[in-house]
Short mmCIF file of C-alpha atoms in Angstrom, two decimals:
data_model
loop_
_atom_site.label_atom_id
_atom_site.label_comp_id
_atom_site.label_asym_id
_atom_site.label_seq_id
_atom_site.Cartn_x
_atom_site.Cartn_y
_atom_site.Cartn_z
CA UNK S 1 127.07 84.25 142.44
CA UNK S 2 124.06 82.27 141.24
CA UNK S 3 124.48 80.66 137.85
CA UNK S 4 121.97 79.92 135.12
CA UNK S 5 122.07 78.06 131.83
CA UNK S 6 120.85 79.61 128.61
CA UNK S 7 120.54 77.46 125.50
CA UNK S 8 120.41 78.97 122.01
CA UNK S 9 118.27 76.49 120.12
CA UNK S 10 119.27 77.63 116.63
CA UNK S 11 122.92 76.67 117.16
CA UNK S 12 122.46 74.09 119.90
CA UNK S 13 124.77 75.91 122.28
CA UNK S 14 124.35 76.19 126.04
CA UNK S 15 126.20 78.75 128.14
CA UNK S 16 126.59 78.86 131.91
CA UNK S 17 126.18 82.52 132.91
CA UNK S 18 126.04 84.55 136.13
CA UNK S 19 122.40 85.34 137.00
CA UNK S 20 121.47 88.80 135.80
CA UNK S 21 123.41 88.59 132.52
CA UNK S 22 121.51 90.06 129.59
CA UNK S 23 120.88 87.74 126.64
CA UNK S 24 122.62 90.22 124.31
CA UNK S 25 125.84 89.80 126.24
CA UNK S 26 125.93 86.09 125.50
CA UNK S 27 124.25 85.48 122.17
CA UNK S 28 126.71 87.38 120.02
CA UNK S 29 129.70 85.80 121.64
CA UNK S 30 128.52 82.31 120.78
CA UNK S 31 127.33 83.25 117.30
CA UNK S 32 123.63 82.64 117.90
CA UNK S 33 121.28 83.94 115.21
CA UNK S 34 119.56 86.68 117.20
CA UNK S 35 120.11 89.91 115.32
CA UNK S 36 120.54 93.30 116.99
CA UNK S 37 119.61 96.78 115.87
CA UNK S 38 119.62 99.70 118.31
CA UNK S 39 120.67 97.59 121.33
CA UNK S 40 118.64 99.80 123.63
CA UNK S 41 115.17 98.35 123.53
CA UNK S 42 113.68 100.64 120.95
CA UNK S 43 113.71 99.05 117.49
CA UNK S 44 112.44 95.51 118.12
CA UNK S 45 115.06 93.93 115.82
CA UNK S 46 116.36 91.55 118.50
CA UNK S 47 113.03 89.90 119.16
CA UNK S 48 113.59 86.33 120.34
CA UNK S 49 111.26 83.50 121.17
CA UNK S 50 111.56 81.93 124.60
CA UNK S 51 111.15 78.21 124.05
CA UNK S 52 111.43 77.25 127.72
CA UNK S 53 112.01 78.97 131.05
CA UNK S 54 109.85 82.04 130.36
CA UNK S 55 109.68 82.76 134.07
CA UNK S 56 113.45 82.55 134.40
CA UNK S 57 113.93 85.85 132.60
CA UNK S 58 113.33 89.25 134.22
CA UNK S 59 109.86 90.69 133.70
CA UNK S 60 109.62 92.97 130.64
CA UNK S 61 109.53 96.66 131.52
CA UNK S 62 106.63 98.87 130.47
CA UNK S 63 108.80 100.20 127.62
CA UNK S 64 109.74 96.72 126.44
CA UNK S 65 106.06 95.70 126.54
CA UNK S 66 105.26 98.68 124.35
CA UNK S 67 107.95 97.86 121.78
CA UNK S 68 106.90 94.20 121.74
CA UNK S 69 103.31 95.24 121.08
CA UNK S 70 104.31 97.66 118.32
CA UNK S 71 106.30 94.92 116.64
CA UNK S 72 103.45 92.45 116.90
CA UNK S 73 105.34 90.10 119.16
CA UNK S 74 103.89 86.65 119.65
CA UNK S 75 103.35 84.87 122.95
CA UNK S 76 106.63 84.33 124.81
CA UNK S 77 108.60 86.73 122.62
CA UNK S 78 111.09 89.05 124.29
CA UNK S 79 113.77 91.57 123.34
CA UNK S 80 117.17 89.96 123.74
CA UNK S 81 118.82 93.30 124.48
CA UNK S 82 116.56 93.79 127.51
CA UNK S 83 115.85 90.39 129.02
CA UNK S 84 118.15 89.33 131.85
CA UNK S 85 118.74 85.68 132.63
CA UNK S 86 117.73 84.62 136.13
CA UNK S 87 117.48 80.86 135.69
CA UNK S 88 117.67 78.15 133.04
CA UNK S 89 116.02 78.98 129.74
CA UNK S 90 116.01 78.20 126.04
CA UNK S 91 115.68 80.82 123.33
CA UNK S 92 115.81 81.15 119.55
CA UNK S 93 115.41 84.01 117.04
CA UNK S 94 111.73 85.03 116.72
CA UNK Z 1 95.85 110.34 74.67
CA UNK Z 2 96.45 114.07 74.52
CA UNK Z 3 100.03 115.23 74.41
CA UNK Z 4 99.10 118.68 75.68
CA UNK Z 5 99.11 118.01 79.39
CA UNK Z 6 101.22 120.55 81.25
CA UNK Z 7 100.54 120.50 84.96
CA UNK Z 8 103.24 123.13 85.60
CA UNK Z 9 101.10 125.80 83.89
CA UNK Z 10 98.19 125.64 86.35
CA UNK Z 11 97.26 124.59 89.86
CA UNK Z 12 94.13 122.60 89.12
CA UNK Z 13 93.34 118.97 89.76
CA UNK Z 14 94.04 116.67 86.81
CA UNK Z 15 91.58 113.86 86.11
CA UNK Z 16 93.43 110.54 85.79
CA UNK Z 17 90.34 108.30 85.67
CA UNK Z 18 86.59 108.70 86.20
CA UNK Z 19 86.22 110.94 89.28
CA UNK Z 20 89.82 110.29 90.26
CA UNK Z 21 92.24 113.24 90.28
CA UNK Z 22 95.92 113.97 90.69
CA UNK Z 23 96.42 116.82 93.17
CA UNK Z 24 100.17 116.57 93.71
CA UNK Z 25 103.08 118.93 93.32
CA UNK Z 26 106.13 119.24 91.08
CA UNK Z 27 109.61 119.72 92.51
CA UNK Z 28 111.75 120.11 89.37
CA UNK Z 29 114.81 121.66 91.04
CA UNK Z 30 115.46 118.96 93.63
CA UNK Z 31 118.81 117.25 93.03
CA UNK Z 32 119.36 115.22 96.21
CA UNK Z 33 116.55 113.39 97.92
CA UNK Z 34 116.86 112.10 101.49
CA UNK Z 35 120.68 112.44 101.35
CA UNK Z 36 121.11 109.08 99.62
CA UNK Z 37 119.45 109.62 96.25
CA UNK Z 38 120.36 111.95 93.45
CA UNK Z 39 117.88 113.00 90.80
CA UNK Z 40 118.78 114.66 87.54
CA UNK Z 41 115.46 116.42 87.04
CA UNK Z 42 113.69 116.64 90.38
CA UNK Z 43 110.72 114.70 91.59
CA UNK Z 44 106.99 114.88 92.07
CA UNK Z 45 104.94 114.39 95.20
CA UNK Z 46 101.82 112.67 93.96
CA UNK Z 47 98.60 112.95 95.86
CA UNK Z 48 95.24 111.74 94.65
CA UNK Z 49 91.61 112.46 95.20
CA UNK Z 50 88.76 109.97 94.70
CA UNK Z 51 85.16 111.17 94.53
CA UNK Z 52 82.38 108.86 95.64
CA UNK Z 53 78.63 109.32 96.00
CA UNK Z 54 78.94 109.73 99.76
CA UNK Z 55 82.20 111.55 100.13
CA UNK Z 56 85.70 112.14 98.90
CA UNK Z 57 88.97 110.41 99.76
CA UNK Z 58 92.38 112.07 99.65
CA UNK Z 59 95.19 109.59 99.23
CA UNK Z 60 98.59 110.79 100.49
CA UNK Z 61 99.66 114.41 100.74
CA UNK Z 62 102.87 116.23 99.79
CA UNK Z 63 106.05 117.61 101.34
CA UNK Z 64 105.26 120.54 103.61
CA UNK Z 65 106.89 123.20 101.39
CA UNK Z 66 104.63 122.15 98.55
CA UNK Z 67 101.39 122.30 100.51
CA UNK Z 68 100.15 125.45 98.75
CA UNK Z 69 100.22 123.78 95.34
CA UNK Z 70 98.50 120.69 96.78
CA UNK Z 71 95.73 122.68 98.46
CA UNK Z 72 95.14 124.79 95.33
CA UNK Z 73 94.68 121.69 93.21
CA UNK Z 74 92.46 120.11 95.84
CA UNK Z 75 90.27 123.22 96.14
CA UNK Z 76 89.79 123.28 92.35
CA UNK Z 77 87.97 119.95 92.57
CA UNK Z 78 86.10 119.79 95.87
CA UNK Z 79 85.20 121.56 99.07
CA UNK Z 80 86.98 120.49 102.27
CA UNK Z 81 83.66 119.57 103.87
CA UNK Z 82 83.26 116.76 101.31
CA UNK Z 83 86.41 114.94 102.47
CA UNK Z 84 85.38 111.86 104.40
CA UNK Z 85 88.53 109.78 104.12
CA UNK Z 86 92.24 110.58 104.21
CA UNK Z 87 94.57 107.68 103.48
CA UNK Z 88 98.28 107.82 104.13
CA UNK Z 89 99.98 104.88 102.49
CA UNK Z 90 103.32 105.93 103.95
CA UNK Z 91 104.19 108.49 106.61
CA UNK Z 92 107.55 109.76 105.45
CA UNK Z 93 107.52 113.58 105.59
CA UNK Z 94 107.33 114.01 101.81
CA UNK Z 95 103.87 112.40 101.97
CA UNK Z 96 102.65 113.47 105.39
CA UNK Z 97 103.91 117.07 105.28
CA UNK Z 98 100.53 118.61 104.49
CA UNK Z 99 98.54 116.21 106.69
CA UNK Z 100 98.13 118.35 109.84
CA UNK Z 101 96.82 121.29 107.82
CA UNK Z 102 94.59 119.03 105.74
CA UNK Z 103 93.10 117.48 108.89
CA UNK Z 104 92.50 120.97 110.23
CA UNK Z 105 90.74 122.07 107.05
CA UNK Z 106 88.69 118.88 106.63
CA UNK Z 107 86.70 118.52 109.85
CA UNK Z 108 84.69 115.48 108.71
CA UNK Z 109 87.67 113.44 107.56
CA UNK Z 110 88.96 110.33 109.23
CA UNK Z 111 92.55 109.18 108.74
CA UNK Z 112 93.30 105.61 107.61
CA UNK Z 113 96.81 104.28 108.19
CA UNK Z 114 98.51 100.95 108.78
CA UNK Z 115 98.97 99.71 112.32
CA UNK Z 116 102.72 100.15 112.11
CA UNK Z 117 102.20 103.78 111.12
CA UNK Z 118 100.76 104.80 114.48
CA UNK Z 119 104.07 105.16 116.30
CA UNK Z 120 105.46 107.11 113.34
CA UNK Z 121 102.44 109.37 113.28
CA UNK Z 122 103.10 110.23 116.90
CA UNK Z 123 106.82 110.77 116.36
CA UNK Z 124 106.33 112.87 113.23
CA UNK Z 125 103.41 115.04 114.15
CA UNK Z 126 103.68 115.16 117.95
CA UNK Z 127 100.09 116.39 118.14
CA UNK Z 128 98.65 113.02 117.25
CA UNK Z 129 96.74 112.64 120.50
CA UNK Z 130 94.21 114.95 118.93
CA UNK Z 131 94.15 113.05 115.63
CA UNK Z 132 91.37 110.62 114.95
CA UNK Z 133 92.57 107.65 112.96
CA UNK Z 134 91.66 104.08 112.07
CA UNK Z 135 94.28 101.41 111.50
CA UNK Z 136 93.69 99.12 108.53
CA UNK Z 137 95.25 96.02 107.01
CA UNK Z 138 94.72 93.61 104.10
CA UNK Z 139 91.02 92.84 103.71
CA UNK Z 140 89.82 96.10 105.25
CA UNK Z 141 88.01 98.60 103.08
CA UNK Z 142 86.31 101.94 103.38
CA UNK Z 143 83.21 102.95 101.45
CA UNK Z 144 82.70 106.20 99.61
CA UNK Z 145 79.10 105.24 98.77
CA UNK Z 146 79.10 103.94 95.21
CA UNK Z 147 82.76 102.90 95.30
CA UNK Z 148 85.17 101.69 97.88
CA UNK Z 149 88.87 101.61 98.68
CA UNK Z 150 90.50 98.37 99.73
CA UNK Z 151 93.77 98.21 101.68
CA UNK Z 152 96.78 95.97 101.10
CA UNK Z 153 99.25 95.43 103.93
CA UNK Z 154 102.65 95.77 102.24
CA UNK Z 155 105.12 96.50 105.05
CA UNK Z 156 108.77 97.51 104.49
CA UNK Z 157 108.26 98.95 101.03
CA UNK Z 158 110.26 100.84 102.16
CA UNK Z 159 109.29 101.65 105.76
CA UNK Z 160 107.55 99.41 108.27
CA UNK Z 161 104.34 101.39 107.81
CA UNK Z 162 103.88 101.19 104.06
CA UNK Z 163 100.62 100.01 102.52
CA UNK Z 164 98.82 100.19 99.17
CA UNK Z 165 95.23 101.23 98.50
CA UNK Z 166 93.11 99.79 95.69
CA UNK Z 167 90.10 101.43 94.08
CA UNK Z 168 87.99 98.45 93.08
CA UNK Z 169 85.68 99.83 90.39
CA UNK Z 170 88.43 101.56 88.40
CA UNK Z 171 91.13 98.95 89.12
CA UNK Z 172 93.53 101.65 90.27
CA UNK Z 173 96.35 100.84 92.66
CA UNK Z 174 97.54 103.75 94.81
CA UNK Z 175 100.87 102.16 95.48
CA UNK Z 176 102.71 104.66 97.68
CA UNK Z 177 106.44 104.63 96.96
CA UNK Z 178 106.20 101.21 95.27
CA UNK Z 179 106.53 101.60 91.48
CA UNK Z 180 107.58 105.20 92.04
CA UNK Z 181 110.67 107.12 90.96
CA UNK Z 182 112.22 110.54 91.25
CA UNK Z 183 111.40 111.92 87.84
CA UNK Z 184 109.66 115.23 87.34
CA UNK Z 185 107.75 115.74 84.13
CA UNK Z 186 104.87 118.15 83.63
CA UNK Z 187 103.23 115.66 81.23
CA UNK Z 188 102.56 113.40 84.21
CA UNK Z 189 101.62 110.11 82.51
CA UNK Z 190 104.05 107.35 81.58
CA UNK Z 191 102.97 107.33 77.93
CA UNK Z 192 103.69 111.08 77.59
CA UNK Z 193 106.77 111.77 79.69
CA UNK Z 194 110.41 111.32 78.67
CA UNK Z 195 112.48 108.19 79.15
CA UNK Z 196 112.29 107.47 82.88
CA UNK Z 197 113.53 103.86 82.85
CA UNK Z 198 116.83 104.77 84.47
CA UNK Z 199 115.08 106.74 87.22
CA UNK Z 200 112.69 103.86 87.85
CA UNK Z 201 115.46 101.28 88.19
CA UNK Z 202 117.67 103.63 90.22
CA UNK Z 203 114.84 104.27 92.65
CA UNK Z 204 114.20 100.54 93.00
CA UNK Z 205 117.93 99.87 93.55
CA UNK Z 206 118.21 102.39 96.37
CA UNK Z 207 114.81 102.26 98.01
CA UNK Z 208 113.27 98.83 97.47
CA UNK Z 209 116.28 96.59 96.92
CA UNK Z 210 117.14 96.17 100.62
CA UNK Z 211 113.59 94.86 101.08
CA UNK Z 212 113.39 92.35 98.23
CA UNK Z 213 111.84 89.69 100.42
CA UNK Z 214 109.07 92.08 101.34
CA UNK Z 215 108.66 93.13 97.69
CA UNK Z 216 108.00 89.49 96.80
CA UNK Z 217 105.43 89.22 99.61
CA UNK Z 218 103.71 92.39 98.42
CA UNK Z 219 103.67 91.17 94.83
CA UNK Z 220 101.63 88.17 95.95
CA UNK Z 221 98.90 90.64 96.89
CA UNK Z 222 99.35 92.95 93.90
CA UNK Z 223 99.75 90.47 91.03
CA UNK Z 224 96.24 88.96 91.28
CA UNK Z 225 94.65 92.44 91.03
CA UNK Z 226 93.16 93.72 87.85
CA UNK Z 227 95.24 96.82 87.09
CA UNK Z 228 94.08 99.62 84.86
CA UNK Z 229 96.40 102.19 86.33
CA UNK Z 230 99.11 102.41 89.00
CA UNK Z 231 99.28 105.70 90.87
CA UNK Z 232 102.56 105.94 92.80
CA UNK Z 233 103.58 108.82 95.10
CA UNK Z 234 106.61 109.85 93.02
CA UNK Z 235 107.17 110.09 89.28
CA UNK Z 236 104.95 109.27 86.32
CA UNK Z 237 101.46 107.84 86.71
CA UNK Z 238 101.54 104.40 85.09
CA UNK Z 239 98.46 104.12 82.88
CA UNK Z 240 100.03 102.61 79.76
CA UNK Z 241 100.64 98.89 80.34
CA UNK Z 242 100.83 99.15 84.14
CA UNK Z 243 101.27 95.39 84.45
CA UNK Z 244 104.77 95.52 82.98
CA UNK Z 245 106.01 97.50 86.00
CA UNK Z 246 104.72 94.76 88.28
CA UNK Z 247 106.50 92.15 86.17
CA UNK Z 248 109.65 94.27 86.25
CA UNK Z 249 109.52 94.45 90.05
CA UNK Z 250 109.30 90.68 90.23
CA UNK Z 251 112.33 90.32 87.96
CA UNK Z 252 114.33 92.83 89.98
CA UNK Z 253 113.43 91.10 93.23
CA UNK Z 254 114.16 87.53 92.17
CA UNK Z 255 117.60 86.10 92.82
CA UNK Z 256 119.75 86.29 89.71
CA UNK Z 257 121.89 83.44 91.05
CA UNK Z 258 118.90 81.14 91.40
CA UNK Z 259 117.62 82.19 87.99
CA UNK Z 260 121.02 81.89 86.33
CA UNK Z 261 122.27 78.67 87.82
CA UNK Z 262 119.12 77.13 89.22
CA UNK Z 263 121.24 75.73 92.00
CA UNK Z 264 120.02 74.83 95.44
CA UNK Z 265 123.54 75.18 96.83
CA UNK Z 266 124.34 77.70 99.56
CA UNK Z 267 126.72 80.34 98.30
CA UNK Z 268 129.80 81.39 100.27
CA UNK Z 269 132.00 84.23 99.06
CA UNK Z 270 135.49 84.81 100.37
CA UNK Z 271 136.98 88.26 99.77
CA UNK Z 272 140.54 88.98 100.71
CA UNK Z 273 143.43 91.40 100.40
CA UNK Z 274 146.97 90.29 100.94
CA UNK Z 275 150.23 92.22 101.08
CA UNK Z 276 152.77 89.39 101.25
CA UNK Z 277 150.57 86.50 100.15
CA UNK Z 278 149.93 85.19 103.69
CA UNK Z 279 146.27 86.23 103.95
CA UNK Z 280 145.82 84.98 100.38
CA UNK Z 281 147.23 81.61 101.43
CA UNK Z 282 144.80 81.50 104.33
CA UNK Z 283 141.93 82.38 101.96
CA UNK Z 284 142.81 79.48 99.67
CA UNK Z 285 142.87 76.98 102.51
CA UNK Z 286 139.62 78.29 103.99
CA UNK Z 287 138.09 77.97 100.54
CA UNK Z 288 139.31 74.36 100.34
CA UNK Z 289 137.85 73.53 103.72
CA UNK Z 290 134.49 75.17 102.99
CA UNK Z 291 134.30 73.60 99.54
CA UNK Z 292 134.63 70.14 101.08
CA UNK Z 293 131.16 70.49 102.59
CA UNK Z 294 128.46 69.19 100.23
CA UNK Z 295 125.85 71.78 99.30
CA UNK Z 296 128.16 74.79 99.61
CA UNK Z 297 129.40 76.66 96.54
CA UNK Z 298 132.48 78.72 97.38
CA UNK Z 299 133.76 81.72 95.40
CA UNK Z 300 137.13 83.33 96.08
CA UNK Z 301 137.85 86.96 95.14
CA UNK Z 302 140.94 89.10 95.58
CA UNK Z 303 139.62 92.61 96.28
CA UNK Z 304 142.57 94.04 94.43
CA UNK Z 305 141.19 92.69 91.19
CA UNK Z 306 137.65 94.04 91.32
CA UNK Z 307 135.36 96.99 91.84
CA UNK Z 308 132.93 97.62 94.63
CA UNK Z 309 129.67 97.75 92.71
CA UNK Z 310 129.68 94.23 91.15
CA UNK Z 311 130.92 92.82 94.46
CA UNK Z 312 127.88 94.36 96.18
CA UNK Z 313 125.67 92.48 93.71
CA UNK Z 314 127.48 89.24 94.54
CA UNK Z 315 127.21 89.86 98.27
CA UNK Z 316 123.47 90.42 98.06
CA UNK Z 317 122.92 86.90 96.83
CA UNK Z 318 125.48 85.12 98.96
CA UNK Z 319 124.53 83.18 102.07
CA UNK Z 320 127.89 83.53 103.82
CA UNK Z 321 130.60 86.17 103.53
CA UNK Z 322 134.17 85.86 104.68
CA UNK Z 323 136.62 88.74 104.69
CA UNK Z 324 140.34 88.38 104.93
CA UNK Z 325 142.57 91.34 105.64
CA UNK Z 326 146.06 91.87 106.91
CA UNK Z 327 146.45 94.35 109.75
CA UNK Z 328 148.30 97.47 108.70
CA UNK Z 329 148.86 100.20 111.29
CA UNK Z 330 146.27 98.61 113.56
CA UNK Z 331 143.47 98.56 110.99
CA UNK Z 332 141.99 96.47 108.21
CA UNK Z 333 142.97 97.69 104.75
CA UNK Z 334 140.95 100.29 102.85
CA UNK Z 335 139.49 98.10 100.06
CA UNK Z 336 137.90 95.94 102.77
CA UNK Z 337 136.32 98.99 104.43
CA UNK Z 338 135.28 100.38 101.04
CA UNK Z 339 133.28 97.24 100.38
CA UNK Z 340 131.95 96.92 103.92
CA UNK Z 341 130.74 100.53 103.81
CA UNK Z 342 128.93 100.10 100.49
CA UNK Z 343 126.35 97.60 101.62
CA UNK Z 344 123.47 99.82 102.74
CA UNK Z 345 121.47 98.95 99.62
CA UNK Z 346 121.45 95.22 100.27
CA UNK Z 347 119.97 93.19 103.07
CA UNK Z 348 122.57 91.25 105.00
CA UNK Z 349 120.47 90.37 108.02
CA UNK Z 350 121.08 86.80 109.09
CA UNK Z 351 123.81 86.00 106.58
CA UNK Z 352 126.76 84.19 108.10
CA UNK Z 353 130.01 86.05 108.39
CA UNK Z 354 133.61 85.34 109.23
CA UNK Z 355 136.93 87.15 109.25
CA UNK Z 356 140.53 86.09 108.99
CA UNK Z 357 143.94 87.54 108.31
CA UNK Z 358 147.65 87.43 108.78
CA UNK Z 359 149.33 90.08 110.90
CA UNK Z 360 152.76 91.24 111.96
CA UNK Z 361 152.48 92.28 115.59
CA UNK Z 362 148.96 93.26 116.71
CA UNK Z 363 146.29 91.88 114.36
CA UNK Z 364 143.29 94.13 115.10
CA UNK Z 365 141.77 93.84 111.61
CA UNK Z 366 139.96 90.56 112.19
CA UNK Z 367 138.03 91.75 115.25
CA UNK Z 368 137.20 95.04 113.59
CA UNK Z 369 135.77 93.29 110.55
CA UNK Z 370 133.74 91.00 112.79
CA UNK Z 371 132.31 93.99 114.64
CA UNK Z 372 131.35 95.63 111.37
CA UNK Z 373 129.63 92.46 110.19
CA UNK Z 374 127.69 92.26 113.45
CA UNK Z 375 126.71 95.87 112.92
CA UNK Z 376 125.36 94.84 109.54
CA UNK Z 377 123.17 92.29 111.37
CA UNK Z 378 125.15 89.31 110.14
CA UNK Z 379 125.98 86.59 112.56
CA UNK Z 380 129.36 85.14 113.20
CA UNK Z 381 129.28 81.42 113.94
CA UNK Z 382 133.04 81.08 114.50
CA UNK Z 383 135.49 83.47 116.05
CA UNK Z 384 137.82 84.93 113.44
CA UNK Z 385 141.14 83.33 112.58
CA UNK Z 386 144.39 85.23 112.97
CA UNK Z 387 147.84 84.02 111.95
CA UNK Z 388 151.10 85.73 112.80
CA UNK Z 389 152.95 86.37 109.53
CA UNK Z 390 153.52 83.21 107.46
CA UNK Z 391 151.05 80.43 108.29
CA UNK Z 392 152.56 77.12 109.39
CA UNK Z 393 151.23 73.78 108.15
CA UNK Z 394 149.34 73.48 111.44
CA UNK Z 395 147.80 76.92 110.95
CA UNK Z 396 146.83 76.11 107.39
CA UNK Z 397 145.02 73.09 108.77
CA UNK Z 398 143.21 75.44 111.16
CA UNK Z 399 142.21 77.50 108.13
CA UNK Z 400 140.67 74.48 106.42
CA UNK Z 401 138.87 73.62 109.65
CA UNK Z 402 137.62 77.21 109.97
CA UNK Z 403 136.22 77.17 106.42
CA UNK Z 404 134.67 73.78 106.95
CA UNK Z 405 132.97 74.78 110.19
CA UNK Z 406 131.40 77.92 108.74
CA UNK Z 407 130.26 75.91 105.71
CA UNK Z 408 128.73 73.32 108.03
CA UNK Z 409 126.92 76.06 109.94
CA UNK Z 410 125.65 77.26 106.57
CA UNK Z 411 124.07 73.95 105.66
CA UNK Z 412 122.59 73.67 109.13
CA UNK Z 413 124.84 71.01 110.55
CA UNK Z 414 124.54 71.31 114.30
CA UNK Z 415 127.58 72.42 116.17
CA UNK Z 416 128.67 70.76 119.39
CA UNK Z 417 126.32 71.41 122.26
CA UNK Z 418 128.81 71.25 125.12
CA UNK Z 419 128.09 73.79 127.80
CA UNK Z 420 130.52 76.68 127.69
CA UNK Z 421 131.34 79.04 130.53
CA UNK Z 422 130.43 82.68 130.02
CA UNK Z 423 133.79 83.72 131.41
CA UNK Z 424 135.54 81.71 128.68
CA UNK Z 425 133.75 83.72 126.01
CA UNK Z 426 135.10 87.09 127.11
#
């Protein structure tokens, strides 16, 4: 299976993951500072900033776009409970 | 001021300032509000009406069951056709309950809400596609002809949507739930009602306290205002020395630790319970290890020797929290859960957490505590430490290391950046 590297900038930790893994599955296990609320793409609590590799995450769904907009997300912000890792990227809490 | 005000004896509007009226409702028999709050003498749902040369503004409404009283008071002062502006500072049902009917009766009115309120409006009223509204933020204002209302964006006091509205010419702040309390008194004004200090502080402690950071942000907007009167949505109208309530909010929202000690240190608190002294031993070593990191002040508490409430106060101001529990019958012990289930009134988001404990044969407590801390939006920089029965010298060394590593994470010392395999994390 294809692999990808995700780096959590706030703790300086990189993890080698199978492509398709959601950020939520990794970040808590390594103790990164992204905080979760509903865990189902509704509350916006887990907003993260994608520092590099924006195109290496799955495209946000229409629903994620809506929640991002409602929570006044900045450019290159995503929900960590929704975004799946396809290639190398770097993220940090928004 | 007259001491003869009795708003329970009539259903008319009550003038609180020049061409500004209270048109709210009394709910003296309420004893439990929103499940979480008790009130010894009910509450009020305060709504206000501002008359201008080119129209009238209604600021906030009341809980649906109290709509009749609200409409009667409103009708005593104006005709519905005069209403040009409806402001909702906060969309919780006790303030938006009469909104749909008010919009229906006031055909010329436009609704002004914060941007964050739009999704709540839809979820609460379901018919919002038909509602005309304008979203506003700090700096926006709406004119009533000879006077105007200015908006202050004050989110999370205590919902994401909350805002305040300021009437410039009279220096009146319509503050929503901020500066409010559940206290019902027919004399309405703070200089006439009974002693409501307890109710005011209790309301702050349960409603605003989890959002202290946002209170401080809001105060930056409120403190520079000239204030003749504060008109909250619950409890007495604050016309006598309104400024002191603003000052009180700042005191309540400022860290007592920083004020008391003036220290820049990061604070780590270690709570533990121990049945045979093994978890206690671990706690002491973890404390040693953490305390060796400059800039970290460590406090160690045996849960057996304290009560929940003061511990909650300590937790609120700590930067890192460690819990130690033995595992008994596959669970962490009750005093640990008692404390971990009493933290809804404080904001723990982003604080560092850690768990540890000695166990006899299974040792589930540590993972369970970690899960609870994650649920409280804390983050766990190091996997919890478990020791089977009596810790060896080697294990005590691990404890010191564990404490030291969490303390280092607390002062921002970067951890190793080696690449780890996802499979190793599971």
